[in-house]
Coordinates of N, CA and C in Angstrom, one line a residue:
M151 N -11.7 -14.2 -0.8 CA -11.3 -13.1 -1.6 C -12.5 -12.4 -2.2
V152 N -12.4 -11.1 -2.3 CA -13.4 -10.3 -2.9 C -12.9 -9.8 -4.3
D153 N -13.7 -10.0 -5.3 CA -13.3 -9.5 -6.7 C -14.3 -8.4 -7.1
F154 N -13.9 -7.3 -7.6 CA -14.7 -6.3 -8.2 C -14.2 -6.2 -9.7
R155 N -15.0 -6.6 -10.6 CA -14.6 -6.6 -12.0 C -14.7 -5.2 -12.6
S156 N -13.8 -4.8 -13.4 CA -13.9 -3.5 -14.1 C -13.1 -3.6 -15.4
G157 N -13.4 -2.7 -16.3 CA -12.7 -2.7 -17.6 C -13.3 -3.7 -18.5
K158 N -12.8 -3.7 -19.8 CA -13.3 -4.6 -20.8 C -12.2 -5.1 -21.6
G159 N -12.3 -6.3 -22.2 CA -11.4 -6.8 -23.2 C -10.1 -7.3 -22.5
K160 N -9.0 -7.2 -23.3 CA -7.7 -7.7 -22.8 C -7.2 -7.0 -21.6
G161 N -7.4 -5.7 -21.4 CA -6.9 -5.0 -20.3 C -7.7 -5.1 -19.0
M162 N -8.6 -6.1 -19.0 CA -9.5 -6.2 -17.8 C -8.7 -6.5 -16.6
H163 N -9.1 -5.9 -15.5 CA -8.4 -6.2 -14.2 C -9.5 -6.5 -13.2
L164 N -9.0 -7.1 -12.1 CA -9.9 -7.4 -10.9 C -9.3 -6.7 -9.7
N165 N -10.1 -6.1 -8.9 CA -9.7 -5.6 -7.6 C -9.8 -6.7 -6.7
V166 N -8.7 -7.2 -6.1 CA -8.7 -8.3 -5.2 C -8.3 -8.0 -3.8
L167 N -8.8 -8.8 -2.9 CA -8.4 -8.7 -1.5 C -7.5 -9.9 -1.2
L168 N -6.2 -9.6 -0.8 CA -5.2 -10.6 -0.5 C -4.7 -10.5 0.9
T169 N -4.1 -11.6 1.3 CA -3.4 -11.6 2.6 C -2.0 -11.2 2.4
G170 N -1.5 -10.3 3.2 CA -0.2 -9.8 3.1 C 0.6 -9.9 4.4
R171 N 1.9 -9.5 4.4 CA 2.7 -9.5 5.6 C 3.5 -8.2 5.5
L172 N 3.6 -7.5 6.6 CA 4.5 -6.3 6.8 C 5.7 -6.7 7.6
S173 N 6.9 -6.3 7.2 CA 8.0 -6.5 8.0 C 8.9 -5.2 8.0
G174 N 9.4 -4.9 9.2 CA 10.2 -3.7 9.3 C 10.1 -3.1 10.7
M175 N 11.0 -2.2 11.0 CA 10.9 -1.5 12.3 C 11.0 -2.5 13.5
G176 N 11.6 -3.7 13.3 CA 11.6 -4.7 14.3 C 10.3 -5.5 14.5
H177 N 9.4 -5.4 13.6 CA 8.1 -6.0 13.7 C 7.8 -6.8 12.4
E178 N 6.9 -7.8 12.6 CA 6.3 -8.6 11.5 C 4.9 -8.7 11.8
A179 N 4.0 -8.4 10.9 CA 2.6 -8.5 11.1 C 1.8 -8.9 9.9
A180 N 0.7 -9.6 10.1 CA -0.2 -9.9 9.0 C -1.1 -8.6 8.7
C181 N -1.5 -8.5 7.4 CA -2.4 -7.5 7.0 C -3.2 -8.0 5.8
E182 N -4.1 -7.1 5.3 CA -4.8 -7.4 4.1 C -4.4 -6.3 3.1
V183 N -4.5 -6.7 1.8 CA -4.0 -5.8 0.8 C -5.1 -5.8 -0.3
M184 N -5.5 -4.6 -0.7 CA -6.4 -4.5 -1.9 C -5.4 -4.1 -3.1
A185 N -5.6 -4.8 -4.2 CA -4.7 -4.5 -5.3 C -5.4 -4.8 -6.6
K186 N -5.0 -4.2 -7.7 CA -5.5 -4.5 -9.0 C -4.7 -5.7 -9.6
R187 N -5.4 -6.8 -10.0 CA -4.8 -7.9 -10.6 C -5.1 -8.0 -12.1
T188 N -4.1 -8.0 -12.9 CA -4.3 -8.1 -14.4 C -3.6 -9.3 -14.9
P189 N -4.3 -10.0 -15.8 CA -3.6 -11.2 -16.4 C -2.3 -10.8 -17.1
S190 N -1.4 -11.7 -17.0 CA -0.1 -11.4 -17.6 C 0.0 -12.2 -18.9
H191 N 1.2 -12.8 -19.2 CA 1.5 -13.5 -20.4 C 0.8 -14.9 -20.5
S192 N 0.3 -15.4 -19.3 CA -0.4 -16.7 -19.3 C -1.6 -16.5 -18.4
P193 N -2.6 -17.4 -18.5 CA -3.8 -17.2 -17.7 C -3.6 -17.5 -16.2
T194 N -2.5 -18.1 -15.9 CA -2.2 -18.4 -14.4 C -1.2 -17.5 -13.8
V195 N -0.7 -16.6 -14.6 CA 0.3 -15.6 -14.1 C -0.4 -14.2 -14.1
F196 N -0.2 -13.5 -12.9 CA -0.9 -12.2 -12.8 C 0.1 -11.1 -12.5
A197 N -0.2 -9.9 -12.9 CA 0.5 -8.7 -12.5 C -0.3 -8.0 -11.5
Y198 N 0.3 -7.4 -10.4 CA -0.5 -6.7 -9.4 C 0.0 -5.2 -9.5
S199 N -1.0 -4.3 -9.3 CA -0.6 -2.9 -9.2 C -1.5 -2.2 -8.2
E200 N -1.1 -1.0 -7.8 CA -1.9 -0.1 -6.9 C -2.3 -0.8 -5.6
P201 N -1.3 -1.4 -4.9 CA -1.6 -2.1 -3.7 C -2.0 -1.0 -2.6
V202 N -3.0 -1.4 -1.7 CA -3.4 -0.6 -0.6 C -3.4 -1.4 0.6
V203 N -2.6 -1.1 1.6 CA -2.6 -1.9 2.9 C -3.9 -1.5 3.7
I204 N -4.6 -2.6 4.1 CA -5.8 -2.4 4.9 C -5.7 -3.4 6.1
H205 N -6.4 -3.2 7.1 CA -6.5 -4.1 8.3 C -5.1 -4.5 8.8
A206 N -4.2 -3.5 9.0 CA -2.9 -3.7 9.6 C -3.0 -3.4 11.1
P207 N -2.3 -4.1 11.9 CA -2.3 -3.8 13.4 C -2.1 -2.3 13.7
A208 N -2.9 -1.7 14.5 CA -2.9 -0.3 14.8 C -1.6 0.1 15.7
D209 N -1.0 -0.9 16.3 CA 0.1 -0.6 17.3 C 1.4 -0.6 16.6
L210 N 1.5 -0.8 15.3 CA 2.8 -0.8 14.6 C 3.4 0.6 14.6
P211 N 4.7 0.8 14.9 CA 5.2 2.2 14.9 C 5.4 2.7 13.5
E212 N 5.4 4.0 13.3 CA 5.5 4.7 12.0 C 6.9 4.4 11.5
G213 N 7.1 4.3 10.2 CA 8.4 4.1 9.6 C 8.3 3.3 8.3
V214 N 9.4 2.8 7.9 CA 9.5 2.1 6.6 C 9.4 0.6 6.8
Y215 N 8.5 0.0 6.1 CA 8.3 -1.5 6.1 C 8.4 -2.1 4.7
T216 N 8.4 -3.4 4.6 CA 8.3 -4.1 3.3 C 7.0 -4.8 3.4
L217 N 6.2 -4.6 2.3 CA 4.9 -5.3 2.2 C 5.2 -6.5 1.2
H218 N 4.8 -7.7 1.7 CA 4.9 -8.9 0.9 C 3.5 -9.5 0.7
F219 N 3.2 -9.8 -0.6 CA 2.0 -10.4 -1.0 C 2.1 -11.1 -2.3
E220 N 1.6 -12.3 -2.6 CA 1.6 -12.9 -3.9 C 2.9 -12.8 -4.6
N221 N 4.0 -13.2 -3.9 CA 5.4 -13.1 -4.5 C 5.8 -11.7 -5.0
V222 N 5.2 -10.7 -4.3 CA 5.6 -9.3 -4.6 C 6.1 -8.8 -3.3
S223 N 7.2 -8.0 -3.3 CA 7.7 -7.3 -2.1 C 8.0 -5.9 -2.5
I224 N 7.4 -4.9 -1.8 CA 7.6 -3.5 -2.1 C 7.7 -2.7 -0.8
P225 N 8.5 -1.6 -0.8 CA 8.6 -0.8 0.4 C 7.4 0.1 0.6
V226 N 7.0 0.2 1.8 CA 5.9 1.1 2.1 C 6.2 1.9 3.4
L227 N 5.6 3.1 3.5 CA 5.9 4.0 4.6 C 4.6 4.0 5.4
H228 N 4.7 3.7 6.7 CA 3.6 3.9 7.6 C 3.7 5.3 8.3
K229 N 2.7 6.1 8.0 CA 2.7 7.5 8.5 C 1.3 7.8 9.0
G230 N 1.1 7.9 10.3 CA -0.2 8.1 10.9 C -1.1 6.9 10.6
V231 N -2.2 7.1 10.0 CA -3.1 6.0 9.7 C -2.9 5.5 8.3
L232 N -2.0 6.1 7.5 CA -1.8 5.8 6.1 C -0.6 4.8 6.0
W233 N -0.7 4.0 4.9 CA 0.4 3.1 4.4 C 0.6 3.5 3.0
L234 N 1.8 4.2 2.7 CA 2.0 4.7 1.4 C 3.1 3.9 0.7
V235 N 2.8 3.5 -0.5 CA 3.8 2.8 -1.3 C 4.9 3.8 -1.7
K236 N 6.1 3.4 -1.4 CA 7.3 4.2 -1.6 C 7.9 3.9 -3.0
A237 N 7.4 4.7 -4.0 CA 7.9 4.5 -5.4 C 9.2 5.3 -5.6
H238 N 9.5 6.3 -4.8 CA 10.7 7.1 -4.9 C 11.1 7.6 -3.6
P239 N 12.3 8.2 -3.4 CA 12.8 8.6 -2.1 C 11.8 9.5 -1.4
A240 N 11.8 9.3 0.0 CA 10.9 10.1 0.8 C 11.2 11.6 0.8
P241 N 10.2 12.5 0.8 CA 10.5 13.9 0.9 C 11.2 14.2 2.2
D242 N 11.9 15.4 2.3 CA 12.7 15.8 3.4 C 11.9 15.7 4.8
A243 N 10.6 16.0 4.8 CA 9.9 16.0 6.0 C 9.8 14.6 6.6
E244 N 9.7 13.5 5.7 CA 9.7 12.2 6.2 C 11.0 11.7 6.7
L245 N 12.1 12.3 6.3 CA 13.4 11.9 6.7 C 13.9 12.7 8.0
G246 N 13.0 13.5 8.5 CA 13.3 14.2 9.7 C 14.0 15.5 9.5
K247 N 14.1 15.9 8.2 CA 14.7 17.2 7.9 C 13.7 18.3 7.9
P248 N 14.0 19.5 8.2 CA 13.0 20.6 8.1 C 12.5 20.8 6.7
S249 N 11.2 21.1 6.6 CA 10.6 21.3 5.2 C 10.9 22.7 4.8
V250 N 11.0 22.9 3.5 CA 11.3 24.2 2.9 C 10.1 25.1 2.7
G251 N 9.0 24.5 2.5 CA 7.8 25.3 2.2 C 7.1 25.9 3.4
P252 N 6.0 26.6 3.2 CA 5.3 27.2 4.3 C 4.7 26.1 5.2
P253 N 4.5 26.4 6.5 CA 3.9 25.4 7.4 C 2.4 25.2 7.0
R254 N 2.0 23.9 7.2 CA 0.6 23.5 6.9 C -0.2 23.8 8.1
K255 N -1.5 24.1 7.8 CA -2.4 24.2 8.9 C -2.9 22.9 9.5
A256 N -3.1 22.8 10.7 CA -3.6 21.5 11.3 C -4.9 21.2 10.7
G257 N -5.1 19.9 10.5 CA -6.4 19.4 10.0 C -6.4 19.4 8.5
R258 N -5.3 19.7 7.8 CA -5.3 19.7 6.4 C -4.4 18.5 5.9
G259 N -4.6 18.0 4.7 CA -3.8 17.0 4.1 C -4.4 15.6 4.3
P260 N -3.8 14.6 3.6 CA -4.4 13.3 3.6 C -4.4 12.6 4.9
V261 N -3.4 12.8 5.8 CA -3.4 12.1 7.1 C -4.6 12.5 7.9
M262 N -4.9 13.8 7.9 CA -6.0 14.3 8.7 C -7.4 13.9 8.1
L263 N -7.4 13.9 6.7 CA -8.7 13.6 6.1 C -9.0 12.1 6.3
A264 N -8.0 11.2 6.4 CA -8.2 9.8 6.6 C -8.7 9.5 8.0
R265 N -8.5 10.3 8.9 CA -8.9 10.0 10.3 C -10.3 10.4 10.4

């Protein structure tokens, strides 16, 4: 596990590297997750926030998965090289519906910047 300490006092958190599991789209796969770990109501209970999927198999199809780590399960969307935490319903473009806004130029946006 890798810990990067930040913050001071009660609200101190650690950025931790955890083992996770992705399930969905007919697949199950191991992955690694970077997340912020904050002490909760007791020294042995932690709250996790801002999870980021890293080191997931490259051959997983795009779509909706569930990310499991440290007794936490959250929906994530695999889109291109990105794994996005789904905090609210997907925009129309992710559901296969035509977008209402102007078309985007190729090479713009987070997916192209991540590559």
